[in-house]
Structure formats: structure tokens, C-alpha cells
Coordinates of C-alpha atoms and ligand atoms in Angstrom, one line a residue:
X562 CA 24.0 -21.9 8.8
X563 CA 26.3 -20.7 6.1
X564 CA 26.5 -17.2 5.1
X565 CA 23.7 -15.2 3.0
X566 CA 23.5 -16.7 -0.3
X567 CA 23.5 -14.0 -2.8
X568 CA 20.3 -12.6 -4.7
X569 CA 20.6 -11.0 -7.9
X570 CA 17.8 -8.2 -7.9
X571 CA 17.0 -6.4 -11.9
X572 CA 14.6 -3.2 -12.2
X573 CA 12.6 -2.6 -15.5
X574 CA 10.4 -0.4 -17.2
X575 CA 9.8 2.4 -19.7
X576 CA 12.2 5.4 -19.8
X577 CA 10.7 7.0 -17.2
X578 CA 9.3 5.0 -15.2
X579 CA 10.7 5.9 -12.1
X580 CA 12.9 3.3 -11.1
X581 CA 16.1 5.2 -9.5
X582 CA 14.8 6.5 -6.1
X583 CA 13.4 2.8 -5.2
X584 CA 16.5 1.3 -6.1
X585 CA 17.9 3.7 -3.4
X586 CA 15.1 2.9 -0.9
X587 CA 15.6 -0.6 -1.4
X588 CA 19.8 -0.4 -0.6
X589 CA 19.0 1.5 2.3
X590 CA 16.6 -1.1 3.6
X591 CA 18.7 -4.1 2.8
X592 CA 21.5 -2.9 4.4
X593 CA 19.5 -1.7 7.4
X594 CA 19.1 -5.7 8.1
X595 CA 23.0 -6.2 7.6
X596 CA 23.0 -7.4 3.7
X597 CA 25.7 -6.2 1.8
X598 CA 24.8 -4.6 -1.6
X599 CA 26.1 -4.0 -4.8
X600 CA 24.2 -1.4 -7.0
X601 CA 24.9 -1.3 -10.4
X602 CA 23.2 -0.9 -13.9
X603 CA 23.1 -1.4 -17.3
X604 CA 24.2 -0.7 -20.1
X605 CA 27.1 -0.4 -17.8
X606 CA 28.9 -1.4 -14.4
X607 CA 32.5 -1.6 -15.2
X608 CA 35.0 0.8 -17.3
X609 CA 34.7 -1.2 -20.9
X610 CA 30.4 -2.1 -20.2
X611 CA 30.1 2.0 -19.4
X612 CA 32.3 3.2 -22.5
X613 CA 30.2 0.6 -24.6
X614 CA 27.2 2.8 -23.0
X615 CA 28.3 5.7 -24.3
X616 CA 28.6 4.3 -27.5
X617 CA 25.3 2.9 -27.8
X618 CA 23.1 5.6 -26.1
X619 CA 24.3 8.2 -28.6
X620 CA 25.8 6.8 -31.5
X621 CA 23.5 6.1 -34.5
X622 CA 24.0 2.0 -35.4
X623 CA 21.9 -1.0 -36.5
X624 CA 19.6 -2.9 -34.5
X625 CA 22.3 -5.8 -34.9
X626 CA 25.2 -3.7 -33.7
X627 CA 23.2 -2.5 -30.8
X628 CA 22.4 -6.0 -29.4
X629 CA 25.7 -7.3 -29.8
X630 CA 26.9 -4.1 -27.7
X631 CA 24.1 -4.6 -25.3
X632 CA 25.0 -8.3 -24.8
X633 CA 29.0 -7.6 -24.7
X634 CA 28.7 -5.0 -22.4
X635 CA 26.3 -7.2 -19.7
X636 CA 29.1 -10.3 -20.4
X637 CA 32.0 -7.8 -19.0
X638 CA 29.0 -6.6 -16.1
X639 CA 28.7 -10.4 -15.5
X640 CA 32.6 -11.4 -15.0
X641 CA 33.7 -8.8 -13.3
X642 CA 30.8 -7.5 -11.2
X643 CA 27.7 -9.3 -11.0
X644 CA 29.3 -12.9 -10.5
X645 CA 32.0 -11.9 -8.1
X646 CA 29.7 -10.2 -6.1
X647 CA 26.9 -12.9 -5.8
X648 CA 29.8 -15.7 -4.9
X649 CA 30.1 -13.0 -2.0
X650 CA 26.9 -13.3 -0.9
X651 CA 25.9 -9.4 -1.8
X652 CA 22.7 -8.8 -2.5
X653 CA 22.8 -7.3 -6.4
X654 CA 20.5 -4.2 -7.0
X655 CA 20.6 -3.7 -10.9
X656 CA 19.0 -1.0 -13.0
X657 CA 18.1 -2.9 -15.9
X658 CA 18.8 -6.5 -17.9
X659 CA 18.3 -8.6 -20.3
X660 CA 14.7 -8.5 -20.4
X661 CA 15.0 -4.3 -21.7
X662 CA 16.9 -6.2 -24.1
X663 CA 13.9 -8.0 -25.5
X664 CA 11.9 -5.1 -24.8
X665 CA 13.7 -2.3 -26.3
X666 CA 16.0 -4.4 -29.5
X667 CA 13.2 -7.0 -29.9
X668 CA 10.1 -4.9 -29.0
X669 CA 10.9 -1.8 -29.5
X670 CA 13.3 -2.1 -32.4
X671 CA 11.4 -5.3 -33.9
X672 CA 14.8 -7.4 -33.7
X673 CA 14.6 -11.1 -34.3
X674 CA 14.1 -12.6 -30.8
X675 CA 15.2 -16.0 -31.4
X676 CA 19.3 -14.3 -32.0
X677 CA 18.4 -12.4 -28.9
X678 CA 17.7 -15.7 -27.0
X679 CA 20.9 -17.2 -28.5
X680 CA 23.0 -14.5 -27.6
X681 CA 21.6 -14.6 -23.8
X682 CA 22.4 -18.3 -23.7
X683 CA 25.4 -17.4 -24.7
X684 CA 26.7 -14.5 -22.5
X685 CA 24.4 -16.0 -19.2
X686 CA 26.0 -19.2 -19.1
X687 CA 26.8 -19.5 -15.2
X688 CA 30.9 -20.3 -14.3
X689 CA 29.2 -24.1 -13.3
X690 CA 28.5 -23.9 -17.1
X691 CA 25.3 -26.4 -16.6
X692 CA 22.6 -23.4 -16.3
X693 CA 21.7 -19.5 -17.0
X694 CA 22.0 -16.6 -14.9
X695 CA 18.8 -15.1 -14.4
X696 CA 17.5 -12.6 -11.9
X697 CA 16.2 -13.9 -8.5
X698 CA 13.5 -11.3 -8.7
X699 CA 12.7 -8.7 -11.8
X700 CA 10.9 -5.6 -10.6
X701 CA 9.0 -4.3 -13.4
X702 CA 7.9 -0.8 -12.9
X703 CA 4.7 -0.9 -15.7
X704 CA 3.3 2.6 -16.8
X705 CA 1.0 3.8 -19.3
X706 CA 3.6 5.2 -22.0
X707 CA 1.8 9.0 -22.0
X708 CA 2.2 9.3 -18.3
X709 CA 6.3 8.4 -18.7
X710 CA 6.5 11.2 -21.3
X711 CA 4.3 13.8 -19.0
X712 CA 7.1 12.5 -16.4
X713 CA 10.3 13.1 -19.2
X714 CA 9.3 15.5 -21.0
X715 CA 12.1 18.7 -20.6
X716 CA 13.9 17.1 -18.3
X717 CA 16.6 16.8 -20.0
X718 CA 18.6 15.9 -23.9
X719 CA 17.1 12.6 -24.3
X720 CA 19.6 10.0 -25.5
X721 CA 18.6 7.7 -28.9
X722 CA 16.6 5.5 -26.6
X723 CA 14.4 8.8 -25.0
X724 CA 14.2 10.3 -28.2
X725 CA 11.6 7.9 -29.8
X726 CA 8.2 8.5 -30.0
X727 CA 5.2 6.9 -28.0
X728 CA 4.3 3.7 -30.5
X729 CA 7.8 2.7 -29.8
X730 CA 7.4 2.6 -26.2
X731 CA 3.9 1.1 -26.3
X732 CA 5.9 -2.0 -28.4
X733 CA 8.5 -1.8 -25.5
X734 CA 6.2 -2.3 -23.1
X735 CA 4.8 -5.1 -24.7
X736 CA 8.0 -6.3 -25.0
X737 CA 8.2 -6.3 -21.2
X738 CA 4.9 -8.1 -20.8
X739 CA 5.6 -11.1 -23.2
X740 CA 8.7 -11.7 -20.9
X741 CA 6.7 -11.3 -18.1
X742 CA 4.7 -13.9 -19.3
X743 CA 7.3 -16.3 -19.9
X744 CA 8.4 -16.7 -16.7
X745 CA 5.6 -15.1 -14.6
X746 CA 7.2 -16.5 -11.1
X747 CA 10.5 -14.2 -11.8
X748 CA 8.3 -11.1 -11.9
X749 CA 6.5 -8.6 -9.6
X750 CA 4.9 -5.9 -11.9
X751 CA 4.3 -2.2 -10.1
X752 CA 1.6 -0.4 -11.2
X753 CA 3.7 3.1 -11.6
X754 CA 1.2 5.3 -12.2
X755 CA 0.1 5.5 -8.3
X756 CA 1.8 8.0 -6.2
X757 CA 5.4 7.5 -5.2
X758 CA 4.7 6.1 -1.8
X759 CA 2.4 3.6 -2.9
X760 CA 4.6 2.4 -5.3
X761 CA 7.4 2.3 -2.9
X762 CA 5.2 -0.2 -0.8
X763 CA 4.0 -2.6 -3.4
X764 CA 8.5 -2.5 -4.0
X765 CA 8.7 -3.6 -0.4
X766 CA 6.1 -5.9 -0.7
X767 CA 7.7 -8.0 -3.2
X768 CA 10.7 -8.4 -0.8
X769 CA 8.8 -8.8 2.0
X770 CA 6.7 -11.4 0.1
X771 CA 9.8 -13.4 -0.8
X772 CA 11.6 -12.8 3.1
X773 CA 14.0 -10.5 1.7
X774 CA 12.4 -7.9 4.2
X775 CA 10.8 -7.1 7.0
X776 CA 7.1 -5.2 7.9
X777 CA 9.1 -2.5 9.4
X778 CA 12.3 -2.3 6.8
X779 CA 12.6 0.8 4.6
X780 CA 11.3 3.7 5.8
X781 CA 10.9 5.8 2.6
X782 CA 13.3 8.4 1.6
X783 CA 12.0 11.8 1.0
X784 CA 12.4 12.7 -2.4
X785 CA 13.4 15.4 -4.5
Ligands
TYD1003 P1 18.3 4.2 -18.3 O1 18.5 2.8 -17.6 O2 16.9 4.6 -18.4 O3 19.3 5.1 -17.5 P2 19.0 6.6 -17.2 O4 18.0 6.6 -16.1 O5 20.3 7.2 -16.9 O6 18.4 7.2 -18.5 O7 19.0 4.2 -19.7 C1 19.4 3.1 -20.4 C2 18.8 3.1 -21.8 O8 19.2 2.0 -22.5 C3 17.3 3.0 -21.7 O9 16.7 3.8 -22.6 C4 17.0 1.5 -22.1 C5 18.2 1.2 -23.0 N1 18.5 -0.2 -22.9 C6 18.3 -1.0 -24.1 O10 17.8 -0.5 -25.1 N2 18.7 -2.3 -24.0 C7 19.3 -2.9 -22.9 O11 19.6 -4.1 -23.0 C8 19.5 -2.1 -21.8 C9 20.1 -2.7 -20.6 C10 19.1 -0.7 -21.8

């Protein structure tokens, strides 16, 4: 048959969560079984979407202004990474998407979700122009907000995001469960609270559910 068809991979969750060494695990494991991957994140991914990072992880603005930076930056991510990469065939590992959108400008910040739905429809508009561009799989690492501040806490300056207090992260998080609830076959939700390596597994799992990856694929990295 033809080549790979490319698989566009998103990681969620409350600051943190615990995302990053997975994500690693997961590019290791991938390309153990000859994929090629592109990692990437957002806010972020190319020059202009990581100097619109900057900008919105540390400059005080509305709730309006921050979408609209959010959604510009992931439009410039799309074009000139995400796209490219998926006509290749690469299999696209990226930290965060659209849904923190909803979570952290709609949940978090209370912003009026029906603009944030009109602005996705508007920047995830595939190059075939007939549908959206949604992740094949959103891994959502879900923990109990104290527990990701025991894990944060002095590790270092926090940006604007970091710096708010619990009640926003509990609305964040149920910002991440209403989307999980729209479109439940998209998701697998990790319970993050368990021990690294048994988080790492239930990650695997998810790829191994979908044939993504092998029993034996990804042995896990030591961490730090
Ligand atoms: P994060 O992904 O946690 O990176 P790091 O691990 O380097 O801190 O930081 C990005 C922050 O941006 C995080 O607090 C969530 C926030 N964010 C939004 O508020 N909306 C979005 O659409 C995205 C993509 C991120």
C-alpha cells in the first residue's frame, strides 16, 4: 500500500500535569517502528506563533486579545508546520491545541465559547476547504488541580497562565472535560495522579489501542 498516512497527535492538561517526558517517550517509540515525527507545541512552532508566545505568556491583555493571539498563532503552526508535515506522512506530536483554548480562554478565563468555536472554524479549515482539522487522538493528562501545584510549586517564575490560583484551574479542567464530552471518541483521559510509569503505560495504551504501537514499543525513559 501507499505510504503512512499522517496522524496528528495533541497532549492536554493542567499546568503541570506532566505532559513533556511522555511526549518524549512517545517520539522515541514511534520512531523506533520507522515513523517519522514532528514534535512541536503551542502556543508556538514556528518564528511569528513562538514571538506571539512570548507575548501572550507574559504580557498583561484581555481575554479577547488573548484568543485572537492564541488562534493566529495555531493558523501560522497550521500552514507552515502542522499541514506540511501531515501531507508527509509524519506522525505530529503536539503539546497542546485548541481544546486548552476552550479550557483556559473559555474555562478558565470565562470567554464566550461560541466566538471561540467561530474562530476555530475559521483558522482549522483543512486546504480541501470542505472539513476541520482536528487531532486524530487528544491525550488528556487529567489531575486533581492541588496535586499540579504540589508538582509546580518553586519550580520556577510562573508565566500569567501558572500564576493563577487553584479555582481557575479547577474551571480549566472542567473546561477540558466539557470538550471531552463533546467528542468523547477523540479522547483518551490519563489519570495523572498515578506514578510516572503507570502513566506512561496507560499513554502507550492509547496507541497501542488505536495500532499506532506495538506491546513491546517504548521502553520508558528514565527520568530526571
Ligand atoms: P505549557 O504548554 O504548559 O508550556 P510549558 O510546559 O513550557 O509551561 O505553557 C503554555 C501555556 O499557555 C499554558 O499555561 C496554557 C496556555 N495556553 C492557553 O491558555 N491557551 C491555548 O490555546 C494554549 C495552546 C496554551
Amino acid at each position: 500500500m501507499q505510504a503512512a498516512a499522517g496522524l496528528f497527535i495533541t497532549f492536554e492538561g493542567i499546568d503541570g500535569a506532566g505532559k513533556s517526558t511522555h511526549i518524549e517517550n512517545l517520539a522515541d517509540a514511534l520512531r523506533a517502528r520507522g515513523r517519522q515525527v514532528t514534535l512541536t507545541r503551542e502556543p508556538g512552532g514556528t518564528p511569528l506563533a513562538e514571538q506571539l508566545r512570548e507575548l501572550v505568556l507574559h504580557q498583561a491583555m484581555d481575554p479577547l486579545c488573548e484568543a485572537l493571539l492564541m488562534f493566529a498563532a495555531r493558523r501560522d503552526h497550521l500552514r507552515q508546520v502542522i499541514e506540511p508535515a501531515l501531507a508527509r506522512g509524519d506522525v505530529v506530536l503536539c503539546d497542546r491545541f485548541t481544546d486548552a483554548t476552550f479550557a483556559y480562554q473559555g474555562g478558565g478565563r470565562g470567554f464566550d465559547l461560541a466566538v471561540l468555536r467561530q474562530l476555530e472554524r475559521w483558522v482549522q479549515t483543512r486546504p480541501d476547504a470542505n472539513s476541520l482539522r482536528q487531532p486524530d487522538l487528544t491525550v488528556w493528562f487529567d489531575l486533581p488541580t492541588a496535586v499540579a501545584a504540589q508538582r509546580l510549586a518553586g519550580a520556577r517564575v510562573p508565566d500569567r497562565f501558572e500564576a493563577e490560583p487553584a479555582a481557575f484551574f479547577e474551571r480549566v479542567a472542567q473546561g477540558y472535560a466539557q470538550r471531552m464530552a463533546e467528542d468523547p471518541a477523540r479522547f483518551a483521559r490519563v489519570d495523572s495522579s498515578q506514578p510516572r510509569e503507570a502513566v506512561w503505560l496507560a499513554v502507550r495504551a492509547a496507541f497501542e489501542q488505536r495500532g499506532w504501537l506495538g506491546r513491546n514499543d517504548g521502553a520508558q525513559r528514565v527520568g530526571p
